[in-house]
Coordinates of C-alpha atoms in Angstrom, one line a residue:
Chain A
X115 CA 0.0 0.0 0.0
X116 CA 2.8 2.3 0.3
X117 CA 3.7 2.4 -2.9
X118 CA 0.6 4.0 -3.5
X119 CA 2.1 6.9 -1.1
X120 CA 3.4 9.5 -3.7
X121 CA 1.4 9.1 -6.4
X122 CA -1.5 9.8 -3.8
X123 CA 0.6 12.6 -2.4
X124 CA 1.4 14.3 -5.9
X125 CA -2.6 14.4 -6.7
X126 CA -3.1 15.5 -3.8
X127 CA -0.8 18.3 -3.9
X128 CA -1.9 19.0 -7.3
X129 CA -5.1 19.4 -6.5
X130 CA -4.9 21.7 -3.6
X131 CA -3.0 24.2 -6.0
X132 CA -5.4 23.6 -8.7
X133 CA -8.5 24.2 -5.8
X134 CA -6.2 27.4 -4.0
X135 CA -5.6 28.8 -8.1
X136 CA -9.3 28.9 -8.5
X137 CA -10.2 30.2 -5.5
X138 CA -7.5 32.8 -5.8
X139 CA -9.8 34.2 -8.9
X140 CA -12.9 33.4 -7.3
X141 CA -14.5 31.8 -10.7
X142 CA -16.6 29.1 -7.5
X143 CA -18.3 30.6 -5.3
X144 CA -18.8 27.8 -3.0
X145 CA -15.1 26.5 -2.6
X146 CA -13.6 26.9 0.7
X147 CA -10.2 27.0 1.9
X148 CA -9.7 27.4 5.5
X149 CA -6.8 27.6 8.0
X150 CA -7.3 25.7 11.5
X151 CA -5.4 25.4 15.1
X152 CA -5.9 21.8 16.5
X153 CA -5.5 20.6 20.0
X154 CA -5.3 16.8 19.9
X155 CA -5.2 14.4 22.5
X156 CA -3.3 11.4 21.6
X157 CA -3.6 8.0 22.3
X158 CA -0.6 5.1 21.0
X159 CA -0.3 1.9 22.5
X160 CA 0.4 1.4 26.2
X161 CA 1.7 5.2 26.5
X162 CA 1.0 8.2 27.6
X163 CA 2.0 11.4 24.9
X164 CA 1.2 14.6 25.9
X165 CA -1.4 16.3 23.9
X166 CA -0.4 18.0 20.7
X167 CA -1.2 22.0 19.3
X168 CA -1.3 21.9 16.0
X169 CA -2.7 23.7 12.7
X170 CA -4.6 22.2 9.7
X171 CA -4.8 24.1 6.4
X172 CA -7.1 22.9 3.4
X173 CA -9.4 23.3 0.7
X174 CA -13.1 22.2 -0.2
X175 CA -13.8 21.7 -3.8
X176 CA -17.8 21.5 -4.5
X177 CA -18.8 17.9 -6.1
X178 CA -22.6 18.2 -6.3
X179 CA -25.2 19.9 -4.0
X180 CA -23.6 20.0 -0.1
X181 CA -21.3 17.9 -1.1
X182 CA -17.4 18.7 -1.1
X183 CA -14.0 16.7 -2.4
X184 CA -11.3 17.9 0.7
X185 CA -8.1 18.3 0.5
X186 CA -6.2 19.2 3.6
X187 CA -2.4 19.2 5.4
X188 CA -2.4 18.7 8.9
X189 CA -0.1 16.7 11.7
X190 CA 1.7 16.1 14.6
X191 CA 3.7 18.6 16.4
X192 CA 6.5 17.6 19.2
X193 CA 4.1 15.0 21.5
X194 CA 6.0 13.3 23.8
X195 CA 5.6 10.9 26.6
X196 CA 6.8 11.7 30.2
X197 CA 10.5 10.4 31.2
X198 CA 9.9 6.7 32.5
X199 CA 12.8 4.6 33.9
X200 CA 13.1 1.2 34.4
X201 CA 15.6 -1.3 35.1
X202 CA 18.0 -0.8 31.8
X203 CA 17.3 3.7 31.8
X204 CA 15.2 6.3 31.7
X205 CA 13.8 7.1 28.1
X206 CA 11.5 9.8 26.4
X207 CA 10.3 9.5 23.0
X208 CA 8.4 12.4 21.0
X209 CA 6.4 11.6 17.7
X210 CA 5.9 14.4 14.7
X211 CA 4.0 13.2 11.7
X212 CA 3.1 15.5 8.5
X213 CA -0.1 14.3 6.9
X214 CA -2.4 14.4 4.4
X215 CA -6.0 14.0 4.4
X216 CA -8.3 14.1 1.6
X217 CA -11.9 13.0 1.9
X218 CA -15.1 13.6 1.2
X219 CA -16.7 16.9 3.4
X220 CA -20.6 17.4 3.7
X221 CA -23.0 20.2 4.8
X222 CA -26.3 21.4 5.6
X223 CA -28.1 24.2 6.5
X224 CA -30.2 24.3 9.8
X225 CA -33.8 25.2 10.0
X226 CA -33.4 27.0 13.3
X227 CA -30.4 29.6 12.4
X228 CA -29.7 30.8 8.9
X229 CA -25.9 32.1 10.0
X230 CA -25.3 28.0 10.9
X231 CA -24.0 24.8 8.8
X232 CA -23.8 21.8 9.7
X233 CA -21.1 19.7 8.3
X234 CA -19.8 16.3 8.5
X235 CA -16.4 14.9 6.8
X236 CA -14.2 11.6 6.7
X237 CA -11.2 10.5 4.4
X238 CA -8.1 8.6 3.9
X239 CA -5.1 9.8 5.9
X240 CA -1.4 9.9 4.8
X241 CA 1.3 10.3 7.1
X242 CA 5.3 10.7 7.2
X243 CA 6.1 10.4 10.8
X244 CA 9.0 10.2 13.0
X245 CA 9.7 8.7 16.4
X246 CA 12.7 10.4 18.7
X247 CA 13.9 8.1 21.4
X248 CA 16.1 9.8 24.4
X249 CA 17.7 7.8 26.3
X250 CA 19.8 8.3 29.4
X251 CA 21.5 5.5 31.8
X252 CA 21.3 6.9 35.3
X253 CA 24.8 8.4 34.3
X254 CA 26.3 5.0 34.5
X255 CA 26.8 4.7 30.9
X256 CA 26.9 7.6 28.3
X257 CA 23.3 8.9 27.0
X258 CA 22.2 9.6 23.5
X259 CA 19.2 9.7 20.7
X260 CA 17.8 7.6 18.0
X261 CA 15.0 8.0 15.5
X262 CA 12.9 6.2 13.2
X263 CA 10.7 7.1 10.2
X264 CA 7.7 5.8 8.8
X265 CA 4.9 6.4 5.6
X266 CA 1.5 4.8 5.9
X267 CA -2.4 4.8 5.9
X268 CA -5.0 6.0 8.0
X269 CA -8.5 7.3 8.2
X270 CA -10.3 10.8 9.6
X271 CA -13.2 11.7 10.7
X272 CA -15.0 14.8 12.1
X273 CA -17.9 16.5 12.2
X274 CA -19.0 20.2 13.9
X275 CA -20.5 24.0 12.7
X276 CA -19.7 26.9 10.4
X277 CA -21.0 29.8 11.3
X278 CA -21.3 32.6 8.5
X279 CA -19.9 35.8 9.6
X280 CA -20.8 37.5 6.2
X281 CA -18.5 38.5 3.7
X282 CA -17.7 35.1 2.5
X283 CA -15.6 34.2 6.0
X284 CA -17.0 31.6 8.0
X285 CA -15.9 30.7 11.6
X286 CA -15.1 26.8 11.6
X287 CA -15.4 24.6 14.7
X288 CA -15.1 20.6 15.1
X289 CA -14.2 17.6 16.5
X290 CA -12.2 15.2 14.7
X291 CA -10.8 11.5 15.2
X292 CA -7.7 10.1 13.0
X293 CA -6.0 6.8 12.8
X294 CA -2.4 6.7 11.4
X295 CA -2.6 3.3 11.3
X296 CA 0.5 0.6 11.3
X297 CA 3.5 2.8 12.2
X298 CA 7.4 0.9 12.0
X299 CA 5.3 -1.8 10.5
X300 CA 8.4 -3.6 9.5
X301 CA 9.4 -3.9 13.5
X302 CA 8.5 -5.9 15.8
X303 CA 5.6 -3.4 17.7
X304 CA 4.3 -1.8 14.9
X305 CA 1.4 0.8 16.3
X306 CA -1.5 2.8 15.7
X307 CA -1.5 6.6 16.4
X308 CA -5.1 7.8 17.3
X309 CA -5.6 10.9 18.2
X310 CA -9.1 13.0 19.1
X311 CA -9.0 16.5 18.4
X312 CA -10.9 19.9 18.8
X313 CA -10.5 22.3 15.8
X314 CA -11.0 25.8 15.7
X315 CA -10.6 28.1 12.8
X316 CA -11.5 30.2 10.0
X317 CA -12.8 29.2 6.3
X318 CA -13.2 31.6 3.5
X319 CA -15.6 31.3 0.4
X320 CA -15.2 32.1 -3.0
Chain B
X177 CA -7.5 2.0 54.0
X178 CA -5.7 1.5 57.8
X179 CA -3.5 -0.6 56.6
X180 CA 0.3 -0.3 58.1
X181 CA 2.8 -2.0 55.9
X182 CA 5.6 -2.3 58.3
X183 CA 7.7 -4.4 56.9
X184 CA 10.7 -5.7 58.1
X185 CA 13.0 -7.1 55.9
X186 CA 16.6 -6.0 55.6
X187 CA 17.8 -4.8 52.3
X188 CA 20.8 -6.2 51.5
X189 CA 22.5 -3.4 52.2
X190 CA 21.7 -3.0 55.8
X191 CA 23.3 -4.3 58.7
X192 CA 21.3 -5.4 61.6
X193 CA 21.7 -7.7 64.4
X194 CA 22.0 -11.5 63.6
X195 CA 21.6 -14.5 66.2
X196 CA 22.7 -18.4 65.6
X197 CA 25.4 -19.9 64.4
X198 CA 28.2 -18.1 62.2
X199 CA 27.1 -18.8 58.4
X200 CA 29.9 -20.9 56.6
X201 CA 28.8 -20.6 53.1
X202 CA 28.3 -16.8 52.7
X203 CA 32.1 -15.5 52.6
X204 CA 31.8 -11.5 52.5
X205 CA 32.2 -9.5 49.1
X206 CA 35.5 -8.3 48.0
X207 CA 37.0 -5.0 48.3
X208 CA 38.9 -5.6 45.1
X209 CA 37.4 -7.4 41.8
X210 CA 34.2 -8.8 41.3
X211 CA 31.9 -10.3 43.5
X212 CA 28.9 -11.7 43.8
X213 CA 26.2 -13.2 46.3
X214 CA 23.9 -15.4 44.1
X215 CA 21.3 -17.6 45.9
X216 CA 19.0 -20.5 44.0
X217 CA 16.2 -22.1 46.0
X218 CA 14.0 -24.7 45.0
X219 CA 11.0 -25.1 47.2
X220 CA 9.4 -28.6 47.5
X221 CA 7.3 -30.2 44.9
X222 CA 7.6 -27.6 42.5
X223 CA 9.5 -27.1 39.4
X224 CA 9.8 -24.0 39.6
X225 CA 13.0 -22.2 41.0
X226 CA 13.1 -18.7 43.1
X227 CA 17.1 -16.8 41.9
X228 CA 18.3 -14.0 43.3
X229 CA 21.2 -12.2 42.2
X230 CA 23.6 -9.2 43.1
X231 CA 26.6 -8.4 41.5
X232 CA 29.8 -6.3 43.5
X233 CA 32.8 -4.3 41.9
X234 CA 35.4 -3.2 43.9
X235 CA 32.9 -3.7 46.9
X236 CA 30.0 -1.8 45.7
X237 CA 26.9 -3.3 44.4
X238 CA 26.8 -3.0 40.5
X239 CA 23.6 -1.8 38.8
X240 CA 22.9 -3.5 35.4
X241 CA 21.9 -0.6 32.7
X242 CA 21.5 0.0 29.1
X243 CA 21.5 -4.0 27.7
X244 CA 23.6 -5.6 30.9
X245 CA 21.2 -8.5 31.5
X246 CA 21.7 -11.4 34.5
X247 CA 19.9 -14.5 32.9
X248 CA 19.3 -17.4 34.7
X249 CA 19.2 -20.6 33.0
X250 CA 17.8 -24.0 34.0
X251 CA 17.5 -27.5 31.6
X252 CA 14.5 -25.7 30.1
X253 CA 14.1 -22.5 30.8
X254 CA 15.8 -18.6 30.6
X255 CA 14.6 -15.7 32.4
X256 CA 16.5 -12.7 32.9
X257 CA 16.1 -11.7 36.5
X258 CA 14.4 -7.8 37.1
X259 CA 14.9 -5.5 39.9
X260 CA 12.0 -3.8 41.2
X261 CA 13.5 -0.9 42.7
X262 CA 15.5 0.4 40.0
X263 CA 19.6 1.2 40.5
X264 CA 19.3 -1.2 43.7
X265 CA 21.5 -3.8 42.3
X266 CA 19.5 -6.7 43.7
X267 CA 17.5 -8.9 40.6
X268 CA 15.5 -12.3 41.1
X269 CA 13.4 -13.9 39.2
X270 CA 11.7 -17.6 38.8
X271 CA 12.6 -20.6 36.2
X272 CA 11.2 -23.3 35.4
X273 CA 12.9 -26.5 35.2
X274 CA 12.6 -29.6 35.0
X275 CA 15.8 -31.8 36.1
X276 CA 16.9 -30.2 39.4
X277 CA 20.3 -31.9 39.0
X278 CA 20.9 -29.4 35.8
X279 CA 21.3 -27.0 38.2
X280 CA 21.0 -22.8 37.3
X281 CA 23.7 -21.5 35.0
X282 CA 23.7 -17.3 36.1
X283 CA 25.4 -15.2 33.4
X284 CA 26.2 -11.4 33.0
X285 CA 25.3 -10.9 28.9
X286 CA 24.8 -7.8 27.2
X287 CA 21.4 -8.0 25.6
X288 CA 20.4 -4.8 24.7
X289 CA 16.8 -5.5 22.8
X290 CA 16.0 -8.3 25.5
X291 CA 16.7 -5.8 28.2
X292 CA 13.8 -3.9 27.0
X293 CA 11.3 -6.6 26.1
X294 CA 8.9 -5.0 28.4
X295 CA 8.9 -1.6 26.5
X296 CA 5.8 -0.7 24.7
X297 CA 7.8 0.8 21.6
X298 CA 9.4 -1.6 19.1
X299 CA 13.3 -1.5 20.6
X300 CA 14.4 -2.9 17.4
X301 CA 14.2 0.1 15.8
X302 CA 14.6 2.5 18.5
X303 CA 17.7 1.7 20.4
X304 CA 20.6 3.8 22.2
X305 CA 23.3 1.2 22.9
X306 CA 26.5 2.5 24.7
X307 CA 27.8 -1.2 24.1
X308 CA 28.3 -3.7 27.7
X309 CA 29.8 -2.9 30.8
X310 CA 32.4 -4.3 32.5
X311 CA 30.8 -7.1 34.5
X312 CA 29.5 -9.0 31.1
X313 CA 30.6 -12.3 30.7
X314 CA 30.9 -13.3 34.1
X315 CA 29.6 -17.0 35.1
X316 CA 28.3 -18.9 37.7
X317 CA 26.8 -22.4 38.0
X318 CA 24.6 -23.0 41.1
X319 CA 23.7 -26.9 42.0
X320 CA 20.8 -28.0 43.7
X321 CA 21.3 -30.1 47.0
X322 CA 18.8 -33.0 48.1
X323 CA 14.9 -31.9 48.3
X324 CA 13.8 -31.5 51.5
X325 CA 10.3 -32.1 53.3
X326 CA 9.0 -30.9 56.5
X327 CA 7.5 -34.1 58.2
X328 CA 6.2 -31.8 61.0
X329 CA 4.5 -29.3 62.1
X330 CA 1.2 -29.7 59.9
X331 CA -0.1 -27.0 58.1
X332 CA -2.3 -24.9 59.5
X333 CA -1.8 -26.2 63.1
X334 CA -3.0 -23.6 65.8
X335 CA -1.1 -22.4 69.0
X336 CA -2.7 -20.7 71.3
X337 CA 0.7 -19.4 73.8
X338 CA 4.1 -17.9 73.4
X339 CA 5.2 -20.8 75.9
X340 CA 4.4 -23.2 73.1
X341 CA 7.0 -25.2 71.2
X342 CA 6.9 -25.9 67.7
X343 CA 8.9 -28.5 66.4
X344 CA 10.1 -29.0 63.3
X345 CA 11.1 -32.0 61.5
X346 CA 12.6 -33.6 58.4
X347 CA 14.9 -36.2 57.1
X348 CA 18.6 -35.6 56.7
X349 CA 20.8 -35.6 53.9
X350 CA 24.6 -36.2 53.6
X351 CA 25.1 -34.1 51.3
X352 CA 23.9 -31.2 53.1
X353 CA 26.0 -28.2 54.3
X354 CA 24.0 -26.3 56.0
X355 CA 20.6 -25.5 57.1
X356 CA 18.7 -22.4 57.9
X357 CA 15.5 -22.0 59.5
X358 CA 13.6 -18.5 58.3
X359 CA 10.4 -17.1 59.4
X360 CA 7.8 -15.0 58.4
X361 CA 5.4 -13.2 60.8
X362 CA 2.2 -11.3 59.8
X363 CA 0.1 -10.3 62.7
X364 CA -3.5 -8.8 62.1
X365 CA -5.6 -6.8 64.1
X366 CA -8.9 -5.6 62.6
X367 CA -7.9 -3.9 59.2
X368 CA -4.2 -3.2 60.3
X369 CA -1.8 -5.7 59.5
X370 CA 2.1 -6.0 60.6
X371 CA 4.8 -8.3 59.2
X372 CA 8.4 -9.1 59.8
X373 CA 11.4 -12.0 59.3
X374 CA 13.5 -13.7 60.8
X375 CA 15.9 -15.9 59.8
X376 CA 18.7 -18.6 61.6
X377 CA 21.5 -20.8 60.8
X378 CA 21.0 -24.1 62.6
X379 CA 23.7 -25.7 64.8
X380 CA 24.6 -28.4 63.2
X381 CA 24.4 -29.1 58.7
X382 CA 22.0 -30.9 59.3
X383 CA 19.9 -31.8 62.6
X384 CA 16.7 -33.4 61.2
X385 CA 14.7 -31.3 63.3
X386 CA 14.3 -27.6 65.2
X387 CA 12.3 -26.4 67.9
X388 CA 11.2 -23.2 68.3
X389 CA 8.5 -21.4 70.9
X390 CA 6.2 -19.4 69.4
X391 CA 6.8 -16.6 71.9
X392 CA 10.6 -16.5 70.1
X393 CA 9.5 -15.3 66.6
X394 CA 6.4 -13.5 68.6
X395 CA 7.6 -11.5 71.0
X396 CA 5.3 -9.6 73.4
X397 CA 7.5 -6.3 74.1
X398 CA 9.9 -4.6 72.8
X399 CA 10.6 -4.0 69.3
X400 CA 10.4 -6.4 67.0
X401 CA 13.2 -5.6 64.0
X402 CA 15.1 -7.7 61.2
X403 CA 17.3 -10.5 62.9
X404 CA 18.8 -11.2 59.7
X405 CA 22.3 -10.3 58.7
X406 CA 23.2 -9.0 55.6
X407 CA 24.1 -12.3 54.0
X408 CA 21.3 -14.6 55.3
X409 CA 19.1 -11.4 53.6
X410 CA 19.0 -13.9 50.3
X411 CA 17.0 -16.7 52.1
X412 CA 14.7 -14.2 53.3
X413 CA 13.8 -12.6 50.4
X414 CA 13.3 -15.8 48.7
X415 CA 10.8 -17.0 51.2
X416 CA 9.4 -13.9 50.6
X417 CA 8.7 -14.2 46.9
X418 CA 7.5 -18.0 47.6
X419 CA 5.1 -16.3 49.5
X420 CA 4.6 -13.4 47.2
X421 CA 5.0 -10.9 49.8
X422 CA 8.2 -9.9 49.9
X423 CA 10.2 -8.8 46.8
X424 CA 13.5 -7.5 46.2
X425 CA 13.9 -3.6 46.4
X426 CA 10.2 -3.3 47.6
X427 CA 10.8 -3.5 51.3
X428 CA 11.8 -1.1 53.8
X429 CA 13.2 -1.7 57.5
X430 CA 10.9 -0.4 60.2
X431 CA 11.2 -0.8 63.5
X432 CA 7.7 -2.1 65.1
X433 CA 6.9 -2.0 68.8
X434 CA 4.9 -5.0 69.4
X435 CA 3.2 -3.8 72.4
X436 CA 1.5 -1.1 70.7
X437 CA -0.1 -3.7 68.5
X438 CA -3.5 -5.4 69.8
X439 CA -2.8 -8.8 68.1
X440 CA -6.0 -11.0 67.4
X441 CA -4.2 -13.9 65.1
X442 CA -0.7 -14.4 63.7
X443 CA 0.2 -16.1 60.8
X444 CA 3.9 -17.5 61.1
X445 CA 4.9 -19.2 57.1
X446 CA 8.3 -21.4 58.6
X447 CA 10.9 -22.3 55.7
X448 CA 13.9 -25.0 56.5
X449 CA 16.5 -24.3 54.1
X450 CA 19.1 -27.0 52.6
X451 CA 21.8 -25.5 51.4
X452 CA 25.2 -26.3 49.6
X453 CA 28.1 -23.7 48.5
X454 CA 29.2 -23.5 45.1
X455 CA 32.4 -22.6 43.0
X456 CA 31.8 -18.2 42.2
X457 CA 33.0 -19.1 38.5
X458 CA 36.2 -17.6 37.1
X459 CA 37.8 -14.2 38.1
X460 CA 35.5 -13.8 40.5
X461 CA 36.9 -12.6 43.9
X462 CA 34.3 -12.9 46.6
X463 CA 31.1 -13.4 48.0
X464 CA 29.0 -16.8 47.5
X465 CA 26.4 -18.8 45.5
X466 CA 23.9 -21.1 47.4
X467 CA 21.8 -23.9 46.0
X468 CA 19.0 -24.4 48.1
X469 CA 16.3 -26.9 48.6
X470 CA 13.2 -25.8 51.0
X471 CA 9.8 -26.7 52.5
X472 CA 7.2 -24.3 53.8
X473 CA 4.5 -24.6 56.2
X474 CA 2.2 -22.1 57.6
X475 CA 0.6 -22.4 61.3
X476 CA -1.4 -20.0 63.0
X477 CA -0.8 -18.2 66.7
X478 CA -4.4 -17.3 68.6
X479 CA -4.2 -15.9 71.5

């Protein structure tokens, strides 16, 4: 499945500049782009990562009536697990993961306030994330780092409210679940990153 | 929860006061080289054997970091033997076996990915190795002696006074070298619990029988404290993790005055101890390595 990676990634990125060109001369009216901070809370095996602040920038190209193609970058930024020691040391490790999502995005008026949409989305995921280990030996023996690398698969979801502030900007709010599923898949404890997140943001029109 | 864990094993590294005979298999650790004190106990009827395992330089207990592993290895089995208080230097474990003539090999190897089996992250590609330490490759093989079995008392026998005597009994083996009687005391009273050791070398290798009043591992004033040594420390400890109450690095020394304590039952788990010496293995300068056999019966004390 990974050798699907870049193709995937090169459409992907293609088609954000296509959507971002177009919206730049506002020929759609309904394409969105939109720019969002994300505070996830992470959950990976038997650890415990701290939670992660991070940003989310994409586009929403209209298919049909409500419905959107998405294209979005998003990831990781510097989670790490408290210092644990055991027997052999102490170690830390701290994950960072770019990724891609693109997906299918959906939305609906409400009946009860004009200025609010609904909107519901889910996609594939594509990450390139990296695992830091530091590790220290009570001083017996000399410290140091290593890191590993990894591409795969996963899935988002989300769901949540726009709410039309006029003048084509919209103020964006959501929750969202991802899976990076697999990660080191070639080791021997290959893992899943999941991570549940609260989005805030802005999202423009044009 | 009321619950008072005073505990009164002696870390190895304590010193306390010691009564019986002088021990003639524990010689004391080195000032210079490697040493090591190394106890393997096979309790009776099971196949399963309790290690324990600390490792000196230069006098000073060695911790194991960063892929320096003790393994203990029987006819069937290899376990690496864990420290629950980490930097502590002392490390046990249990392997199973199934020829108790095979003996337990213990080995210093440098084991860096095994060392961190119980990591959640994949070690095999995450992994800082500063390479082994100086106390790899050291080697010692540990012999079992005869099994012994307590004849008397039965389990769960009841005394009701200090002045009682309990007597212990079982039947001797030549090829025995010495025996140690140890103890272990746990006295409840409502929700508050108290437990301590005690452990003895007997008078002669091997006397077939002991007798002991309960008021002597009981006593009614005064403190009661470890009466272990430093290096009769191993048998208790072991005792301790046959009974699963006791484990390396997890217990404290605390003084406990008896009196203060409004007893309403004890329960008093009495281990005999067989044990034989053997050879440290090469280059190493001091300490010792028992093979033990042992039986365990619990009676009660009820006031």
């Amino acid at each position: 499945m990974k050798s699907l990676l870049l193709p995937w990634l090169l459409v992907m990125v293609l088609g954000m500049y296509s959507a971002v060109g177009h919206a730049d001369t506002g020929s759609a009216e309904s394409r969105q782009v939109y720019l969002l901070l994300s505070y996830d809370w992470l959950d990976v095996a038997d650890a415990d990562f701290d939670n992660s602040l991070s940003a989310e920038a994409g586009v929403l190209w209209p298919l049909q009536q409500r419905f959107y193609l998405e294209a979005a970058v998003t990831g990781i930024n510097d989670a790490s697990t408290p210092t644990q020691e055991d027997n052999t040391g102490s170690y830390q490790l701290t994950l960072d993961s770019v990724e891609l999502l693109a997906g299918i995005h959906y939305q609906t008026e409400t009946d009860w306030m004009d200025s609010l949409v609904l909107f519901g989305r889910g996609g594939l995921l594509a990450y390139r994330m990296e695992i830091t280990l530091d590790e220290a030996f009570y001083g017996l023996k000399p410290s140091g780092s290593d890191t590993a690398s990894d591409s795969g698969w996963g899935f988002y979801v989300g769901a949540g409210v726009l709410w039309d502030l006029k003048n084509r900007w919209l103020l964006r709010s959501e929750f969202t679940y991802k899976q990076r599923s697999d990660f080191l898949d070639d080791s021997s404890k290959p893992f899943d990153v999941r991570s549940t997140g609260i989005n805030i943001g802005i999202a423009r029109t044009f | 929860m009321r619950f008072i864990p005073l505990l009164c094993v002696l870390l190895p590294a304590l010193t306390a006061c010691y009564s019986g005979e002088s021990d003639s298999l524990r010689a004391p650790v080195s000032n210079e080289g490697v040493s090591v004190t190394i106890q393997a106990n096979l309790p009776a009827g099971l196949l399963q054997a309790n290690v324990a395992a600390s490792y000196f330089q230069d006098g000073r207990k060695a911790a194991l970091v960063a892929g320096d592993i003790i393994v203990a290895k029987s006819d069937t089995d290899s376990a690496i033997l864990r420290s629950l208080q980490n930097l502590s230097g002392d490390y046990s474990t249990v392997v199973d076996l199934s020829d108790a003539t095979a003996g337990i090999e213990f080995a210093v190897d440098f084991d860096p990915v095994a060392a961190r089996a119980d990591r959640w992250y994949p070690v095999d590609e995450l992994l800082v190795d500063p390479g082994p330490g100086e106390l790899v490759g050291y080697r010692t093989q540990v012999a079992f002696p005869e099994a012994i079995v307590l004849s008397s008392p039965l389990s769960n026998e009841i005394y009701t006074t200090r002045s009682q005597e309990i007597v212990l009994s079982w039947t001797t083996s030549p090829d025995t070298e010495q025996t140690r009687f140890t103890s272990v005391q746990t006295c409840f009273s409502g929700s508050r619990e108290v437990q301590w050791g005690t452990s003895d070398i007997l008078s002669s290798a091997d006397p077939g029988s002991h007798t002991v009043s309960v008021g002597e591992l009981i006593p009614s004033t005064n403190f009661v404290n470890q009466v272990t040594n430093t290096l009769s420390a191993l048998s208790v400890i072991i005792v301790g993790s046959i009974l699963e109450t006791y484990s390396f690095g997890l217990i404290g020394r605390q003084d406990i005055k008896i009196e203060t304590f409004d007893l309403e039952y004890c329960t008093l788990s009495l281990t005999v101890f067989r044990e034989v010496g053997n050879d440290l293995g090469a280059d190493i300068s001091g300490g010792f390595a028992i093979g033990s056999t042992s039986d365990t019966v619990t009676v009660e004390y009820r006031p």
